[in-house]
Short mmCIF file of C-alpha atoms and ligand atoms in Angstrom, two decimals:
data_model
loop_
_atom_site.label_atom_id
_atom_site.label_comp_id
_atom_site.label_asym_id
_atom_site.label_seq_id
_atom_site.Cartn_x
_atom_site.Cartn_y
_atom_site.Cartn_z
CA UNK A 126 0.00 0.00 0.00
CA UNK A 127 1.02 3.60 -0.35
CA UNK A 128 3.51 5.08 2.06
CA UNK A 129 2.19 7.01 5.05
CA UNK A 130 1.31 10.52 4.00
CA UNK A 131 1.35 13.69 6.03
CA UNK A 132 -0.44 15.95 3.56
CA UNK A 133 -3.11 15.24 0.95
CA UNK A 134 -1.80 14.46 -2.53
CA UNK A 135 -1.50 17.42 -4.91
CA UNK A 136 -4.59 17.97 -7.04
CA UNK A 137 -4.68 16.64 -10.56
CA UNK A 138 -4.48 18.99 -13.50
CA UNK A 139 -7.49 17.33 -15.13
CA UNK A 140 -7.61 19.78 -18.03
CA UNK A 141 -4.06 18.78 -18.92
CA UNK A 142 -4.82 15.06 -18.44
CA UNK A 143 -7.85 15.28 -20.74
CA UNK A 144 -5.57 16.51 -23.53
CA UNK A 145 -3.80 13.13 -23.41
CA UNK A 146 -7.00 11.33 -24.48
CA UNK A 147 -7.82 12.06 -28.14
CA UNK A 148 -11.32 10.56 -27.92
CA UNK A 149 -12.37 13.13 -25.32
CA UNK A 150 -12.19 15.79 -28.03
CA UNK A 151 -14.95 14.20 -30.05
CA UNK A 152 -18.64 14.93 -30.01
CA UNK A 153 -21.46 12.38 -29.79
CA UNK A 154 -24.87 13.26 -31.23
CA UNK A 155 -23.49 16.77 -31.69
CA UNK A 156 -22.65 17.16 -27.98
CA UNK A 157 -19.29 17.00 -26.22
CA UNK A 158 -18.67 13.43 -25.06
CA UNK A 159 -19.20 12.91 -21.33
CA UNK A 160 -17.68 9.49 -20.77
CA UNK A 161 -18.88 7.91 -17.53
CA UNK A 162 -18.57 4.21 -18.41
CA UNK A 163 -15.07 3.62 -17.11
CA UNK A 164 -15.97 0.45 -15.23
CA UNK A 165 -16.80 -1.18 -18.57
CA UNK A 166 -13.64 0.12 -20.22
CA UNK A 167 -11.56 3.25 -19.93
CA UNK A 168 -10.37 5.51 -22.76
CA UNK A 169 -6.77 5.36 -23.95
CA UNK A 170 -4.13 8.07 -23.65
CA UNK A 171 -1.97 8.90 -26.63
CA UNK A 172 1.01 7.22 -24.90
CA UNK A 173 -0.77 3.84 -25.08
CA UNK A 174 -2.06 4.28 -28.62
CA UNK A 175 1.43 5.29 -29.76
CA UNK A 176 3.19 2.45 -27.93
CA UNK A 177 1.04 -0.10 -29.79
CA UNK A 178 1.47 1.68 -33.12
CA UNK A 179 5.23 1.99 -32.61
CA UNK A 180 5.53 -1.74 -31.95
CA UNK A 181 3.74 -2.57 -35.19
CA UNK A 182 5.55 0.11 -37.18
CA UNK A 183 9.05 -0.54 -35.86
CA UNK A 184 9.42 -3.84 -34.00
CA UNK A 185 6.76 -6.32 -35.08
CA UNK A 186 8.03 -9.92 -34.86
CA UNK A 187 7.10 -13.01 -32.88
CA UNK A 188 8.72 -13.24 -29.47
CA UNK A 189 10.79 -15.82 -27.56
CA UNK A 190 11.74 -17.73 -30.71
CA UNK A 191 13.53 -15.69 -33.33
CA UNK A 192 17.29 -15.25 -33.42
CA UNK A 193 16.82 -12.26 -35.69
CA UNK A 194 17.15 -8.68 -34.58
CA UNK A 195 13.45 -7.78 -34.77
CA UNK A 196 12.40 -10.77 -32.71
CA UNK A 197 14.93 -9.86 -30.07
CA UNK A 198 13.62 -6.27 -30.04
CA UNK A 199 10.02 -7.43 -29.72
CA UNK A 200 10.93 -9.91 -26.98
CA UNK A 201 12.83 -7.24 -25.07
CA UNK A 202 9.88 -4.81 -25.27
CA UNK A 203 7.37 -7.45 -24.20
CA UNK A 204 9.52 -8.60 -21.27
CA UNK A 205 10.14 -4.98 -20.29
CA UNK A 206 6.36 -4.60 -20.07
CA UNK A 207 6.20 -7.66 -17.80
CA UNK A 208 8.75 -6.02 -15.52
CA UNK A 209 6.61 -2.85 -15.47
CA UNK A 210 3.64 -4.93 -14.31
CA UNK A 211 5.80 -6.57 -11.63
CA UNK A 212 6.94 -3.21 -10.32
CA UNK A 213 3.39 -1.80 -10.52
CA UNK A 214 2.02 -4.60 -8.33
CA UNK A 215 5.22 -4.85 -6.26
CA UNK A 216 5.40 -8.58 -6.99
CA UNK A 217 8.58 -10.33 -5.89
CA UNK A 218 9.50 -11.65 -9.33
CA UNK A 219 8.53 -11.55 -13.01
CA UNK A 220 7.98 -15.30 -12.68
CA UNK A 221 4.78 -14.36 -10.88
CA UNK A 222 3.38 -12.20 -13.71
CA UNK A 223 1.41 -14.17 -16.30
CA UNK A 224 0.07 -12.36 -19.37
CA UNK A 225 -3.50 -13.42 -20.15
CA UNK A 226 -6.40 -11.98 -22.15
CA UNK A 227 -7.97 -10.26 -19.17
CA UNK A 228 -9.38 -10.72 -15.69
CA UNK A 229 -11.88 -13.27 -16.99
CA UNK A 230 -9.20 -15.48 -18.48
CA UNK A 231 -7.05 -15.16 -15.36
CA UNK A 232 -9.85 -16.47 -13.12
CA UNK A 233 -10.57 -19.29 -15.56
CA UNK A 234 -6.89 -20.22 -15.56
CA UNK A 235 -6.80 -20.48 -11.77
CA UNK A 236 -10.15 -22.30 -11.59
CA UNK A 237 -8.97 -24.83 -14.12
CA UNK A 238 -5.34 -25.32 -13.08
CA UNK A 239 -5.45 -24.74 -9.31
CA UNK A 240 -8.82 -26.50 -9.30
CA UNK A 241 -7.36 -29.61 -10.89
CA UNK A 242 -4.81 -30.06 -8.12
CA UNK A 243 -6.67 -28.84 -5.08
CA UNK A 244 -10.43 -29.10 -5.39
CA UNK A 245 -12.33 -32.33 -4.78
CA UNK A 246 -15.90 -33.39 -4.07
CA UNK A 247 -17.12 -31.91 -0.79
CA UNK A 248 -14.65 -29.01 -0.88
CA UNK A 249 -15.82 -25.41 -0.90
CA UNK A 250 -14.92 -22.24 -2.80
CA UNK A 251 -15.92 -19.08 -0.96
CA UNK A 252 -16.98 -15.98 -2.91
CA UNK A 253 -19.22 -13.01 -2.06
CA UNK A 254 -22.63 -11.96 -3.33
CA UNK A 255 -21.20 -8.98 -5.21
CA UNK A 256 -18.90 -10.78 -7.64
CA UNK A 257 -18.80 -10.08 -11.35
CA UNK A 258 -19.87 -13.15 -13.32
CA UNK A 259 -16.25 -13.73 -14.26
CA UNK A 260 -15.40 -14.44 -10.62
CA UNK A 261 -18.46 -16.64 -10.19
CA UNK A 262 -19.16 -18.71 -13.28
CA UNK A 263 -15.66 -20.31 -13.52
CA UNK A 264 -16.08 -21.48 -9.90
CA UNK A 265 -19.56 -22.80 -10.62
CA UNK A 266 -18.12 -24.74 -13.55
CA UNK A 267 -15.33 -26.12 -11.35
CA UNK A 268 -17.88 -27.13 -8.71
CA UNK A 269 -20.03 -28.86 -11.33
CA UNK A 270 -16.97 -30.81 -12.51
CA UNK A 271 -15.65 -31.77 -9.10
CA UNK A 272 -18.66 -31.95 -6.83
CA UNK A 273 -17.33 -29.07 -4.77
CA UNK A 274 -19.71 -26.41 -3.43
CA UNK A 275 -19.76 -22.67 -4.04
CA UNK A 276 -20.46 -20.68 -0.89
CA UNK A 277 -21.29 -16.95 -1.07
CA UNK A 278 -21.03 -14.40 1.72
CA UNK A 279 -24.13 -12.17 1.49
CA UNK A 280 -24.36 -8.44 0.76
CA UNK A 281 -26.06 -6.16 3.29
CA UNK A 282 -28.56 -3.41 2.42
CA UNK A 283 -25.80 -0.88 1.73
CA UNK A 284 -24.05 -3.21 -0.71
CA UNK A 285 -21.30 -4.04 1.76
CA UNK A 286 -20.12 -7.55 2.62
CA UNK A 287 -19.31 -7.41 6.34
CA UNK A 288 -16.02 -9.12 7.15
CA UNK A 289 -17.74 -11.44 9.67
CA UNK A 290 -19.98 -12.79 6.90
CA UNK A 291 -16.87 -13.89 5.03
CA UNK A 292 -14.88 -15.09 8.03
CA UNK A 293 -17.73 -17.14 9.43
CA UNK A 294 -17.97 -19.07 6.16
CA UNK A 295 -14.33 -20.16 6.04
CA UNK A 296 -14.22 -23.81 7.10
CA UNK A 297 -11.83 -26.73 6.89
CA UNK A 298 -13.53 -27.56 3.58
CA UNK A 299 -12.69 -24.15 2.04
CA UNK A 300 -10.01 -24.56 -0.62
CA UNK A 301 -9.96 -20.99 -1.91
CA UNK A 302 -11.47 -17.59 -1.10
CA UNK A 303 -12.12 -15.62 -4.31
CA UNK A 304 -13.32 -12.05 -3.82
CA UNK A 305 -13.54 -8.77 -5.69
CA UNK A 306 -11.34 -5.94 -4.46
CA UNK A 307 -13.92 -3.40 -5.71
CA UNK A 308 -17.46 -4.19 -6.90
CA UNK A 309 -18.23 -3.07 -10.43
CA UNK A 310 -21.98 -2.81 -9.82
CA UNK A 311 -21.96 -1.14 -6.39
CA UNK A 312 -18.53 0.42 -5.94
CA UNK A 313 -18.05 -1.35 -2.60
CA UNK A 314 -14.40 -1.71 -1.57
CA UNK A 315 -13.85 -4.96 0.29
CA UNK A 316 -11.34 -5.19 3.17
CA UNK A 317 -9.09 -7.49 1.18
CA UNK A 318 -6.12 -7.20 3.54
CA UNK A 319 -8.22 -8.45 6.46
CA UNK A 320 -9.81 -11.15 4.31
CA UNK A 321 -6.35 -12.43 3.32
CA UNK A 322 -5.10 -12.36 6.92
CA UNK A 323 -8.09 -14.31 8.21
CA UNK A 324 -8.07 -16.85 5.41
CA UNK A 325 -4.33 -17.39 5.78
CA UNK A 326 -4.70 -17.90 9.52
CA UNK A 327 -6.80 -20.93 8.52
CA UNK A 328 -4.41 -21.99 5.75
CA UNK A 329 -6.73 -20.98 2.91
CA UNK A 330 -5.33 -19.16 -0.17
CA UNK A 331 -7.04 -16.05 -1.55
CA UNK A 332 -7.65 -14.81 -5.09
CA UNK A 333 -8.51 -11.14 -5.50
CA UNK A 334 -10.33 -9.87 -8.58
CA UNK A 335 -8.75 -6.45 -8.95
CA UNK A 336 -10.36 -5.49 -12.26
CA UNK A 337 -12.06 -2.46 -10.65
CA UNK A 338 -9.29 -1.65 -8.18
CA UNK A 339 -6.08 -1.43 -10.20
CA UNK A 340 -7.18 1.64 -12.22
CA UNK A 341 -8.19 3.57 -9.11
CA UNK A 342 -5.84 2.86 -6.18
CA UNK A 343 -2.31 1.66 -5.50
CA UNK A 344 -2.16 -2.13 -5.22
CA UNK A 345 0.76 -3.91 -3.57
CA UNK A 346 0.34 -7.66 -3.75
CA UNK A 347 3.04 -8.29 -1.18
CA UNK A 348 1.49 -5.87 1.32
CA UNK A 349 -1.89 -7.52 0.68
CA UNK A 350 -0.31 -10.95 1.02
CA UNK A 351 -2.78 -12.42 -1.50
CA UNK A 352 -2.03 -15.59 -3.44
CA UNK A 353 -3.57 -14.56 -6.75
CA UNK A 354 -4.50 -11.11 -8.06
CA UNK A 355 -6.11 -10.57 -11.46
CA UNK A 356 -6.88 -7.53 -13.60
CA UNK A 357 -7.61 -6.40 -17.16
CA UNK A 358 -5.48 -3.96 -19.15
CA UNK A 359 -8.40 -2.18 -20.80
CA UNK A 360 -9.85 -0.84 -17.57
CA UNK A 361 -6.53 0.75 -16.55
CA UNK A 362 -6.25 2.89 -19.72
CA UNK A 363 -4.48 0.06 -21.57
CA UNK A 364 -5.48 -2.06 -24.58
CA UNK A 365 -8.22 -4.66 -24.74
CA UNK A 366 -7.26 -8.32 -25.01
CA UNK A 367 -4.50 -8.25 -22.41
CA UNK A 368 -4.58 -8.72 -18.66
CA UNK A 369 -2.60 -10.12 -15.79
CA UNK A 370 -2.63 -13.06 -13.47
CA UNK A 371 -0.33 -12.49 -10.52
CA UNK A 372 0.30 -15.67 -8.55
CA UNK A 373 2.71 -16.45 -5.75
CA UNK A 374 5.60 -18.34 -7.30
CA UNK A 375 5.34 -21.43 -5.10
CA UNK A 376 1.66 -21.83 -5.95
CA UNK A 377 2.09 -21.25 -9.69
CA UNK A 378 5.04 -23.61 -9.73
CA UNK A 379 2.96 -26.41 -8.25
CA UNK A 380 0.05 -25.86 -10.65
CA UNK A 381 -0.27 -27.83 -13.89
CA UNK A 382 -0.25 -25.96 -17.22
CA UNK A 383 -3.58 -24.68 -18.42
CA UNK A 384 -3.38 -24.65 -22.19
CA UNK A 385 -0.87 -26.62 -24.24
CA UNK A 386 1.01 -25.35 -27.28
CA UNK A 387 4.02 -23.37 -28.38
CA UNK A 388 6.18 -21.50 -25.89
CA UNK A 389 4.83 -23.28 -22.78
CA UNK A 390 7.06 -26.35 -23.18
CA UNK A 391 10.68 -27.18 -22.39
CA UNK A 392 10.74 -30.24 -24.68
CA UNK A 393 8.28 -32.23 -26.74
CA UNK A 394 8.49 -35.72 -28.18
CA UNK A 395 5.62 -37.52 -29.83
CA UNK A 396 5.09 -39.33 -26.55
CA UNK A 397 5.34 -36.59 -23.95
CA UNK A 398 6.23 -33.01 -23.11
CA UNK A 399 7.91 -31.19 -20.27
CA UNK A 400 6.97 -27.70 -19.18
CA UNK A 401 8.72 -24.40 -19.54
CA UNK A 402 9.66 -22.35 -16.47
CA UNK A 403 7.36 -19.70 -15.00
CA UNK A 404 5.64 -17.66 -16.22
CA UNK A 405 5.88 -19.20 -19.72
CA UNK A 406 4.34 -22.48 -18.56
CA UNK A 407 1.02 -20.62 -18.56
CA UNK A 408 1.53 -18.69 -21.80
CA UNK A 409 0.81 -21.09 -24.66
CA UNK A 410 0.84 -19.65 -28.17
CA UNK A 411 1.62 -16.24 -29.58
CA UNK A 412 0.31 -13.68 -27.10
CA UNK A 413 -1.08 -10.18 -27.59
CA UNK A 414 2.40 -8.69 -27.94
CA UNK A 415 1.28 -5.18 -28.86
CA UNK A 416 -1.27 -5.33 -26.04
CA UNK A 417 1.35 -6.26 -23.47
CA UNK A 418 3.56 -3.40 -24.61
CA UNK A 419 0.54 -1.06 -24.55
CA UNK A 420 -0.30 -2.20 -21.03
CA UNK A 421 3.25 -1.35 -19.96
CA UNK A 422 2.74 2.15 -21.39
CA UNK A 423 -0.60 2.47 -19.56
CA UNK A 424 0.98 1.55 -16.22
CA UNK A 425 3.75 4.08 -16.86
CA UNK A 426 1.05 6.65 -17.59
CA UNK A 427 -0.97 6.14 -14.40
CA UNK A 428 2.18 5.80 -12.31
CA UNK A 429 3.48 9.14 -13.58
CA UNK A 430 0.23 10.79 -12.44
CA UNK A 431 0.30 8.81 -9.19
CA UNK A 432 -2.32 6.30 -8.02
CA UNK A 433 -2.74 8.18 -4.74
CA UNK A 434 -3.64 11.35 -6.61
CA UNK A 435 -6.00 9.44 -8.90
CA UNK A 436 -7.69 7.88 -5.87
CA UNK A 437 -8.07 11.26 -4.16
CA UNK A 438 -9.43 12.88 -7.33
CA UNK A 439 -12.00 10.15 -7.85
CA UNK A 440 -12.99 10.15 -4.17
CA UNK A 441 -13.69 13.88 -4.41
CA UNK A 442 -15.73 13.32 -7.59
CA UNK A 443 -17.64 10.46 -5.95
CA UNK A 444 -18.63 12.73 -3.10
CA UNK A 445 -19.74 15.47 -5.50
CA UNK A 446 -21.60 12.98 -7.71
CA UNK A 447 -23.32 11.35 -4.74
CA UNK A 448 -24.55 14.75 -3.55
CA UNK A 449 -25.70 15.75 -7.03
CA UNK A 450 -27.61 12.51 -7.67
CA UNK A 451 -29.21 12.64 -4.22
CA UNK A 452 -30.47 16.12 -5.09
CA UNK A 453 -32.41 14.80 -8.11
CA UNK A 454 -36.01 13.94 -7.19
CA UNK A 455 -36.80 10.26 -7.76
CA UNK A 456 -33.18 9.04 -7.80
CA UNK A 457 -32.20 6.17 -5.50
CA UNK A 458 -28.57 5.15 -5.20
CA UNK A 459 -27.89 1.41 -5.13
CA UNK A 460 -24.63 0.77 -3.29
CA UNK A 461 -23.93 3.06 -0.37
CA UNK A 462 -21.27 1.09 1.49
CA UNK A 463 -19.00 3.13 3.77
CA UNK A 464 -15.94 2.16 1.71
CA UNK A 465 -16.71 2.97 -1.91
CA UNK A 466 -14.84 3.63 -5.13
CA UNK A 467 -16.05 5.75 -8.07
CA UNK A 468 -19.22 3.93 -9.07
CA UNK A 469 -22.67 5.56 -8.96
CA UNK A 470 -25.35 2.92 -9.56
CA UNK A 471 -28.85 4.36 -9.42
CA UNK A 472 -32.54 3.96 -10.18
CA UNK A 473 -34.90 6.67 -11.34
CA UNK A 474 -38.48 6.35 -10.12
CA UNK A 475 -40.85 5.04 -12.75
CA UNK A 476 -38.22 4.89 -15.52
CA UNK A 477 -36.40 1.77 -16.71
CA UNK A 478 -32.61 2.05 -16.48
CA UNK A 479 -32.29 1.42 -20.22
CA UNK A 480 -34.48 4.44 -20.97
CA UNK A 481 -32.31 6.56 -18.68
CA UNK A 482 -29.22 5.41 -20.57
CA UNK A 483 -30.75 5.93 -24.01
CA UNK A 484 -31.93 9.45 -23.30
CA UNK A 485 -28.64 10.44 -21.68
CA UNK A 486 -26.84 9.08 -24.75
CA UNK A 487 -28.74 11.58 -26.90
CA UNK A 488 -26.96 14.25 -24.86
CA UNK A 489 -23.54 12.69 -25.39
CA UNK A 490 -23.45 11.18 -21.90
CA UNK A 491 -22.21 7.57 -21.87
CA UNK A 492 -23.21 5.42 -18.90
CA UNK A 493 -23.94 1.70 -18.64
CA UNK A 494 -27.33 0.25 -17.87
CA UNK A 495 -28.31 -3.32 -17.08
CA UNK A 496 -27.17 -5.94 -14.61
CA UNK A 497 -23.46 -5.15 -15.13
CA UNK A 498 -22.62 -8.86 -15.33
CA UNK A 499 -23.49 -9.10 -11.65
CA UNK A 500 -26.99 -10.56 -11.75
CA UNK A 501 -26.87 -11.87 -8.16
CA UNK A 502 -26.41 -8.25 -7.03
CA UNK A 503 -29.57 -7.26 -8.89
CA UNK A 504 -31.41 -10.24 -7.36
CA UNK A 505 -30.23 -9.21 -3.89
CA UNK A 506 -31.81 -5.77 -4.33
CA UNK A 507 -34.87 -7.14 -6.15
CA UNK A 508 -34.28 -5.03 -9.26
CA UNK A 509 -33.66 -5.98 -12.91
CA UNK A 510 -31.05 -3.35 -13.64
CA UNK A 511 -29.43 -0.09 -12.61
CA UNK A 512 -28.06 2.88 -14.47
CA UNK A 513 -24.37 3.23 -13.63
CA UNK A 514 -21.98 6.14 -13.95
CA UNK A 515 -18.40 5.08 -13.28
CA UNK A 516 -15.50 7.48 -12.88
CA UNK A 517 -12.03 7.78 -14.33
CA UNK A 518 -9.02 10.03 -14.00
CA UNK A 519 -10.23 12.48 -16.68
CA UNK A 520 -13.73 13.07 -15.30
CA UNK A 521 -14.77 16.42 -13.87
CA UNK A 522 -17.36 17.88 -11.52
CA UNK A 523 -18.88 19.66 -14.56
CA UNK A 524 -19.51 16.29 -16.19
CA UNK A 525 -21.30 15.09 -13.06
CA UNK A 526 -23.43 18.24 -13.13
CA UNK A 527 -24.27 17.44 -16.77
CA UNK A 528 -25.25 13.93 -15.65
CA UNK A 529 -27.54 15.23 -12.90
CA UNK A 530 -29.12 17.75 -15.30
CA UNK A 531 -29.56 14.99 -17.86
CA UNK A 532 -31.33 12.76 -15.32
CA UNK A 533 -33.63 15.65 -14.41
CA UNK A 534 -34.59 15.95 -18.07
CA UNK A 535 -35.22 12.19 -18.28
CA UNK A 536 -37.57 12.51 -15.30
CA UNK A 537 -39.39 15.36 -17.07
CA UNK A 538 -39.85 13.25 -20.22
CA UNK A 539 -41.51 10.51 -18.14
CA UNK A 540 -43.44 12.83 -15.82
N1 7TS B 880 -14.13 -8.46 -12.55
C1 7TS B 880 -14.74 -7.29 -12.34
C2 7TS B 880 -14.91 -6.79 -10.94
C3 7TS B 880 -15.22 -6.57 -13.43
O1 7TS B 880 -15.83 -5.41 -13.21
C4 7TS B 880 -15.05 -7.08 -14.73
C5 7TS B 880 -15.60 -6.38 -15.94
C6 7TS B 880 -14.37 -8.29 -14.88
C7 7TS B 880 -13.92 -8.94 -13.77
C8 7TS B 880 -14.11 -8.91 -16.21
O2 7TS B 880 -13.19 -8.17 -16.92
P1 7TS B 880 -12.83 -8.59 -18.42
O3 7TS B 880 -11.92 -7.49 -18.87
O4 7TS B 880 -12.16 -9.90 -18.36
O5 7TS B 880 -14.12 -8.60 -19.18
N2 7TS B 880 -16.61 -5.45 -15.67
C9 7TS B 880 -17.38 -4.80 -16.58
C10 7TS B 880 -18.33 -3.85 -16.23
O6 7TS B 880 -18.56 -3.45 -15.10
N3 7TS B 880 -18.94 -3.41 -17.35
O7 7TS B 880 -18.41 -4.06 -18.39
C11 7TS B 880 -17.45 -4.93 -17.93
#
């Protein structure tokens, strides 16, 4: 976690930051774009777009196999990006940083590979009621295969999952605790450090789904002590199609490969194969090389701004946005946990969330509506969907005022 601070972090120069994102200059339906769908994916700064383009224009070659100059260049750039991810997460070694397609693939990898070795009939996997489907469905599939049972710690009325609800469900049958760091549908921040400590005290490893945390706060996997941490590049201002599985080396080492193919082997005969060293054992086939390099550029970008400053900026915006939405007649916020990140999920009286989203879109305001791939959250609150504004580093108080005004106009249309 971030070092102890004596004064608040310096404010962001958001006007300057916005100039780094070409898409923010465009209009939508003739109106300036107000992009408030960052939990789905964030926009890309020029540094990321250019890093990908530069790779294709100047270095494109396959990696880890060519003796030629270009292949060595491409390999060096890709491995430099892996080192950037290691430093970003403060992992002990690059052996612990596996490139995958995204958070979804990372969870599937662990469910499949860790599951094979460790999960048997009668065992339990513990999740919470606020998980994204990608940290739920792979475990359900593993349970169906093995006869293990998925146990979920419930959400309270504010959208929080009290620590006791998690702790009380850890038993001698629990083989893994798999929890979100930050909820995409509610914004709830879970006390992951305490969850890891308690689970470890009972000898149970912990996977953290950091897809909604990594873009918004400093994450230090060694300070957290977690066993696995997953995230997607495209939510942290990086490219789509690339993400990271962090795993403690001893655990990854003991896990069987996930997919077979090129690059993940040490030797192959027609009869049998032996596996490459970490992390390559889990990286079969040609990866998203440009994406990995772009992700490295994205992490450089957010690090140069400073995750502490990004967190403070978004916390200030969340407070402003919460006040503004509460001031709109007929709006009910869904997700009011004491520890929250920049997600404003809401309902508007008498109007379906999709209609809210469609009308706001006409004004150039992009939000997401629906179940946010977290249907159990919707079930818990007895609603089909919410409208969700989610914040990023380039958002402003003026944009949140535009959102509130827009919602007022939606209410007028349906009055
Ligand atoms: N975990 C969480 C907490 C997420 O919010 C998401 C995506 C994922 C995992 C999966 O990430 P992927 O990159 O592998 O797809 N969340 C959202 C969302 O809130 N709106 O669109 C995608």
